CSV table of C-alpha atoms in Angstrom, one decimal:
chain,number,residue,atom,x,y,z
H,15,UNK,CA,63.4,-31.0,-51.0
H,16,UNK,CA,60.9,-31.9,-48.0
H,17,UNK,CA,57.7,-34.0,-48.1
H,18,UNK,CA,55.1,-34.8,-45.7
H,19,UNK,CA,53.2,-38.2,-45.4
H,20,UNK,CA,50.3,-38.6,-42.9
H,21,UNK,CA,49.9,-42.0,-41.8
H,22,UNK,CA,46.0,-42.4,-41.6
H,23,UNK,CA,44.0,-41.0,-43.8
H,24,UNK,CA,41.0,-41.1,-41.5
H,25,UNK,CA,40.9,-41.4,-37.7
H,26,UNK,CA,37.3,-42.1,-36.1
H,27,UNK,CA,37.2,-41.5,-32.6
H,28,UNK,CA,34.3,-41.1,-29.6
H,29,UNK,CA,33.4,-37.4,-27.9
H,30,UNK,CA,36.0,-37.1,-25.4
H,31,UNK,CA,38.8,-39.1,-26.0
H,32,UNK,CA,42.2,-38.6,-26.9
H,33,UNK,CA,43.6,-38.9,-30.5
H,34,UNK,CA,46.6,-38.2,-32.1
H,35,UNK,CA,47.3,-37.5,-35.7
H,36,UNK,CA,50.3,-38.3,-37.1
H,37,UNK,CA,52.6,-36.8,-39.5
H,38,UNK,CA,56.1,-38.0,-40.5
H,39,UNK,CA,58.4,-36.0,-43.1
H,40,UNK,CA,61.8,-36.5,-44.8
H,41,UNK,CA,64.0,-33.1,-45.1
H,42,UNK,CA,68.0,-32.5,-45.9
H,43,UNK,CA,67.9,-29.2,-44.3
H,44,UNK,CA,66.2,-28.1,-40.9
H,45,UNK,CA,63.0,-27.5,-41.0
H,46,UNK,CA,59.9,-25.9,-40.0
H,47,UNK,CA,56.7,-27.4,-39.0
H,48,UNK,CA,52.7,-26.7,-39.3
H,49,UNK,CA,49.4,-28.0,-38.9
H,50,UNK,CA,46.5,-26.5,-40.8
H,51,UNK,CA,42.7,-27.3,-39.5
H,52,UNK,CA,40.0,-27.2,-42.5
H,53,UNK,CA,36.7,-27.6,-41.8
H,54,UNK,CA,33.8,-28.4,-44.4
H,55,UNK,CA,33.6,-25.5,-46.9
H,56,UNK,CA,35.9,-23.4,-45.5
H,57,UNK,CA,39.8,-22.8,-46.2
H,58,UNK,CA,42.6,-23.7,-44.1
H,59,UNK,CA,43.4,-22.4,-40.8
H,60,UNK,CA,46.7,-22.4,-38.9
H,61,UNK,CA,46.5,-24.6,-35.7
H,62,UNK,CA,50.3,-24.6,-34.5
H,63,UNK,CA,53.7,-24.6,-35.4
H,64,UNK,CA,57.3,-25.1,-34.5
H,65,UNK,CA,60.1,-22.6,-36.0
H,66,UNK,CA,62.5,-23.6,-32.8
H,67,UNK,CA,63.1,-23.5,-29.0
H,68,UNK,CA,60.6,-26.2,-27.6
H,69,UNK,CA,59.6,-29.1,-28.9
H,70,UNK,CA,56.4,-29.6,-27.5
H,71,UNK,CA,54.2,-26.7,-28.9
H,72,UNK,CA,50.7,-25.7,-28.4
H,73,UNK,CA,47.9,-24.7,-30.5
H,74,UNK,CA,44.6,-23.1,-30.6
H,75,UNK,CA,41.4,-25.4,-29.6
H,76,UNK,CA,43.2,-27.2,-27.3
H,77,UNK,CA,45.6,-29.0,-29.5
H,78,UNK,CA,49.5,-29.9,-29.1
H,79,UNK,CA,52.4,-31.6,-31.0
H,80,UNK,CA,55.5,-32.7,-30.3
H,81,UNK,CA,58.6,-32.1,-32.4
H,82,UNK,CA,60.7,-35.8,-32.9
H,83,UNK,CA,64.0,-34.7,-34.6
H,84,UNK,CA,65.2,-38.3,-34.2
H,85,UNK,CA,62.0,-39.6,-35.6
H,86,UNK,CA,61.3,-37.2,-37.6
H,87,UNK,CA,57.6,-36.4,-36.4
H,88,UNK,CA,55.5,-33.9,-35.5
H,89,UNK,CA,52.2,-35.6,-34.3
H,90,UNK,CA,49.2,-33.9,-33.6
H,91,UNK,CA,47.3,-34.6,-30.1
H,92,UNK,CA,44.2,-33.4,-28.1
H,93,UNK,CA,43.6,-35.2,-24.9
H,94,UNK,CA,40.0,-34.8,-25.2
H,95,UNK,CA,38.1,-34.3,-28.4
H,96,UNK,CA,34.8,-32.6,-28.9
H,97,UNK,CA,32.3,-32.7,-31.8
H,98,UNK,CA,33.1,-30.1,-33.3
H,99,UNK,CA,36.6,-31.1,-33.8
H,100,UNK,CA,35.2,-33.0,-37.0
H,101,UNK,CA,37.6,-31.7,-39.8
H,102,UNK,CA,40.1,-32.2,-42.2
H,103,UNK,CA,43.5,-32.2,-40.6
H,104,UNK,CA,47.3,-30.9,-42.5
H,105,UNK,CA,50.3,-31.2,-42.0
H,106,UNK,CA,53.1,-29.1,-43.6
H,107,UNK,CA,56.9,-28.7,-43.6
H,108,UNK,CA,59.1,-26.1,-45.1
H,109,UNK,CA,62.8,-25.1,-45.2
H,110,UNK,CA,64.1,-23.3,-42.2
H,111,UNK,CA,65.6,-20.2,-44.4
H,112,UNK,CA,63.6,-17.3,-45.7
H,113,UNK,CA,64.7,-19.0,-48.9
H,114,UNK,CA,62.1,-21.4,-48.4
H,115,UNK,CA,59.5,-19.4,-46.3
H,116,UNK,CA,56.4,-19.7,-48.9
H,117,UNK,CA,57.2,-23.3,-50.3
H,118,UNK,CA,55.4,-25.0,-47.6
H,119,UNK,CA,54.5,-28.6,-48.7
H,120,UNK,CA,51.9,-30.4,-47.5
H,121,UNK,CA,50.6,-33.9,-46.3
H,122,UNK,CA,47.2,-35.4,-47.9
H,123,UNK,CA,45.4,-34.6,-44.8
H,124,UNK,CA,44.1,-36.5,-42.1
H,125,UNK,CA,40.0,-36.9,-41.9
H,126,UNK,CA,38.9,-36.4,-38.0
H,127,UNK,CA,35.6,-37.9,-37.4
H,128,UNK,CA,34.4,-37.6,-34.1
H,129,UNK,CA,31.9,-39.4,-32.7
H,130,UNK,CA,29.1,-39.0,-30.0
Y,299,UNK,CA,36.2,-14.5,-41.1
Y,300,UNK,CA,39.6,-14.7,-41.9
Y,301,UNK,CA,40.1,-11.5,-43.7
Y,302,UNK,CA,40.7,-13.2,-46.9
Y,303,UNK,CA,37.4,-12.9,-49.1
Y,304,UNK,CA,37.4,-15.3,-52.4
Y,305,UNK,CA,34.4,-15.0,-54.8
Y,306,UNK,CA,32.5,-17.3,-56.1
Y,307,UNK,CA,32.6,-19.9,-54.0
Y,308,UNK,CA,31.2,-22.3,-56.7
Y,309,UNK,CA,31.7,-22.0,-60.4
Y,310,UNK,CA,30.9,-24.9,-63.2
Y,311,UNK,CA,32.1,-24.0,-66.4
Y,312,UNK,CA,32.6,-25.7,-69.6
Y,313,UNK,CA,35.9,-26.4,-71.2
Y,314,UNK,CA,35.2,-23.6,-74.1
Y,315,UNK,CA,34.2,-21.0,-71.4
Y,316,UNK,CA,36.6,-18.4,-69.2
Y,317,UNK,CA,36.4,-17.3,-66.3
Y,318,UNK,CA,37.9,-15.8,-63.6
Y,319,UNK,CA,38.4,-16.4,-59.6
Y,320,UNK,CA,38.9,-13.5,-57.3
Y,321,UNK,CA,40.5,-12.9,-54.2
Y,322,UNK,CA,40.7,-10.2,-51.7
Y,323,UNK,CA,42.9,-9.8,-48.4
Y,324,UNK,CA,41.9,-7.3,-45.6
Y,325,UNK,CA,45.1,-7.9,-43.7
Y,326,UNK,CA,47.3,-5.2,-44.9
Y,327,UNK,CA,49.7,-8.7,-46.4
Y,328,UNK,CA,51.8,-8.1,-48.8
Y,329,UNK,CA,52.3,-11.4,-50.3
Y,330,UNK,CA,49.2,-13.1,-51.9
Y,331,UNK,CA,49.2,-17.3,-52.7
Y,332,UNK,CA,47.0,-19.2,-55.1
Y,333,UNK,CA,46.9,-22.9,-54.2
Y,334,UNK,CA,44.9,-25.9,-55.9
Y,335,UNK,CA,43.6,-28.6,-53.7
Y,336,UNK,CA,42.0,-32.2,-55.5
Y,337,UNK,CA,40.2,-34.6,-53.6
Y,338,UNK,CA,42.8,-37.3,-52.1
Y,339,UNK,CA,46.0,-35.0,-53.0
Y,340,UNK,CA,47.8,-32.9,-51.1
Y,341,UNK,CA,47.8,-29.1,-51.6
Y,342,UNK,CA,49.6,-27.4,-54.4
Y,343,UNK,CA,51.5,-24.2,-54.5
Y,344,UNK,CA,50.4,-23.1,-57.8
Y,345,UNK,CA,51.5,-19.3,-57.5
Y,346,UNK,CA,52.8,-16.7,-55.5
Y,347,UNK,CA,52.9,-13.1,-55.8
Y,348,UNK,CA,54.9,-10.6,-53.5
Y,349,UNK,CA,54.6,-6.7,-53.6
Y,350,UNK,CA,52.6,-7.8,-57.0
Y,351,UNK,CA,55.2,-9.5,-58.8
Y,352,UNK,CA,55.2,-12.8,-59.4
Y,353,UNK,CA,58.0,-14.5,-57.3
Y,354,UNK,CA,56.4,-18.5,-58.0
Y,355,UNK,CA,55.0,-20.5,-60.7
Y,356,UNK,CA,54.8,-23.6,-60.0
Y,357,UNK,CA,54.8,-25.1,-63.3
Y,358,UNK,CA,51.4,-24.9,-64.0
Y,359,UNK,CA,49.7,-24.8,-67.2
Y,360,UNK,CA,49.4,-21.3,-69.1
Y,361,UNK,CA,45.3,-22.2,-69.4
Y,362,UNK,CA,45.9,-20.7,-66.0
Y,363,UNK,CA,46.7,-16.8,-65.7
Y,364,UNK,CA,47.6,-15.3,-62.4
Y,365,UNK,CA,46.9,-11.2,-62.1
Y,366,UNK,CA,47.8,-8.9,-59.3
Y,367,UNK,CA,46.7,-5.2,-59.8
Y,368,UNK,CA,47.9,-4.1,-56.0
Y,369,UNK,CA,48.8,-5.8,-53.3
Y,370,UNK,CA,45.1,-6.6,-52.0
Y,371,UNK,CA,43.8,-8.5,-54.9
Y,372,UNK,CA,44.7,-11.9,-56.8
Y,373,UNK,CA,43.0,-13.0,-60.1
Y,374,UNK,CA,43.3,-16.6,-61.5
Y,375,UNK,CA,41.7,-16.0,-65.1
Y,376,UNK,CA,40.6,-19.4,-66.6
Y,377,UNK,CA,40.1,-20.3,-70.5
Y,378,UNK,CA,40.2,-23.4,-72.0
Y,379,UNK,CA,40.7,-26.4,-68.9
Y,380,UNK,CA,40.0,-29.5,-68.6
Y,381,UNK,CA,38.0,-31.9,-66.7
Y,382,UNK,CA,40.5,-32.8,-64.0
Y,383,UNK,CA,41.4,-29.0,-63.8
Y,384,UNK,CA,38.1,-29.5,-61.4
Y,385,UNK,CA,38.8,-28.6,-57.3
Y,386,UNK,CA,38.8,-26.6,-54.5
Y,387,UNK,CA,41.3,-23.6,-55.5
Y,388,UNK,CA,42.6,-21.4,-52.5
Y,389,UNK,CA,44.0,-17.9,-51.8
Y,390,UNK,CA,45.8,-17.2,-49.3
Y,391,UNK,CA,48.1,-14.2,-47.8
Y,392,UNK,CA,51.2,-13.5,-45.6
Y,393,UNK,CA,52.8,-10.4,-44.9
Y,394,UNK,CA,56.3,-10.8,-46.7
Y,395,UNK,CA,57.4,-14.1,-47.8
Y,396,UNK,CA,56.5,-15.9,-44.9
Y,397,UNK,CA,54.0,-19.2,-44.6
Y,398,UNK,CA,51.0,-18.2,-45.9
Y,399,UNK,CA,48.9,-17.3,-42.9
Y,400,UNK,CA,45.5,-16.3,-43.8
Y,401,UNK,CA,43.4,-18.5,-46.0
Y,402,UNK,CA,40.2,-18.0,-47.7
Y,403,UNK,CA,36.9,-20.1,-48.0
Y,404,UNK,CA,37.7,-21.5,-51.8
Y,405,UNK,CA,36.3,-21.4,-54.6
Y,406,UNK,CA,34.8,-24.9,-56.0
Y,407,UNK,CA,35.6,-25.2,-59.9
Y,408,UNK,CA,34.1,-27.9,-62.4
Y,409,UNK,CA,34.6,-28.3,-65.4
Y,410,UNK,CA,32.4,-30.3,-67.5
């Protein structure tokens, strides 16, 4: 079985700065990895993931994260953030088999509050 | 819009009442997902269906009943819950059994 924790639950942070959102999970098989955007009253969007090949993979809206096998991470970063970045951030992790293809299990979610 | 339509997006109902949630996928997906999502908790996979039959059940409760006439529509008929059955309850699609891709807007449930 996998699971997901996300360190902070909330991460304030000032228009234009960097920030990094972190995700840590715990899997005996290889994995795939996801981060989800929501924003207020809407569902959940796909912002990136990693299936293989490089570790360092890159999003929509700017965003990156980094694949740690050793660490077992798979932070989130933006180098600059804008307002409307404000938003509820998930992270996910599933198998790496079609076996486990639609049991993706989340994180709690990371709040993004950014700041002018 | 992300092609995945899910009506109404607010419902209060009482713990005697039923009801049902609807969801619709534009995408041409074959694989429809109802997931629940409670303040402070991570998001659970509650069901999944692929070419219409059910392929998940998460061990949820049977006050919960999951429908799938055809391939574009997903049902989640309501009778009888309770008071922390309240939260944000998602649909989403994929084509085959792959992560869900598509999400829709939610519907937010209370019961009183």
């Amino acid at each position: 079985a996998q699971s997901v924790t996300q360190l902070d639950s909330q991460v304030p942070v000032f228009e234009e700065a960097p920030v990094e959102l972190r995700c840590n999970y715990s899997s005996s098989v290889s994995v795939y990895l996801f981060w989800y955007v929501q924003y207020p009253n809407q569902g959940l969007q796909l912002l990136l993931k990693y299936l293989s090949g490089s570790t360092l993979v890159k999003g929509i809206n700017g965003f990156e994260a980094e694949f740690n096998k050793s660490q077992t991470s798979f932070h989130l970063r933006k180098p600059s953030v804008h307002i409307s970045d404000t938003a509820e951030y998930f992270c996910a992790v599933s198998g790496a088999s079609m076996e486990y293809g639609n049991k993706l299990v989340f994180g709690a979610g990371t709040i993004l509050r950014v700041k002018s | 819009e992300t092609g995945v339509t899910q009506t109404p997006r607010h419902l209060v109902m009482g713990m005697t009442n039923k009801k049902s949630l609807k969801c619709e996928q534009h995408l041409g997906h074959n694989a429809m997902y109802w997931y629940k999502q409670s303040a402070k908790k991570p998001l659970e996979l509650m069901f999944v269906y692929s070419l219409e039959e059910r392929v998940e059940n998460n061990s949820v409760p049977s006050r919960f009943s999951p429908e799938c006439p055809n391939s574009s529509h997903l049902f989640l008929h309501l009778h009888t819950l309770q008071p922390e059955d309240s939260a944000l309850y998602l649909c989403a699609s994929s084509q085959d059994l792959a992560l869900p891709s598509h999400f829709g807007n939610g519907t937010r449930l209370t019961v009183t």
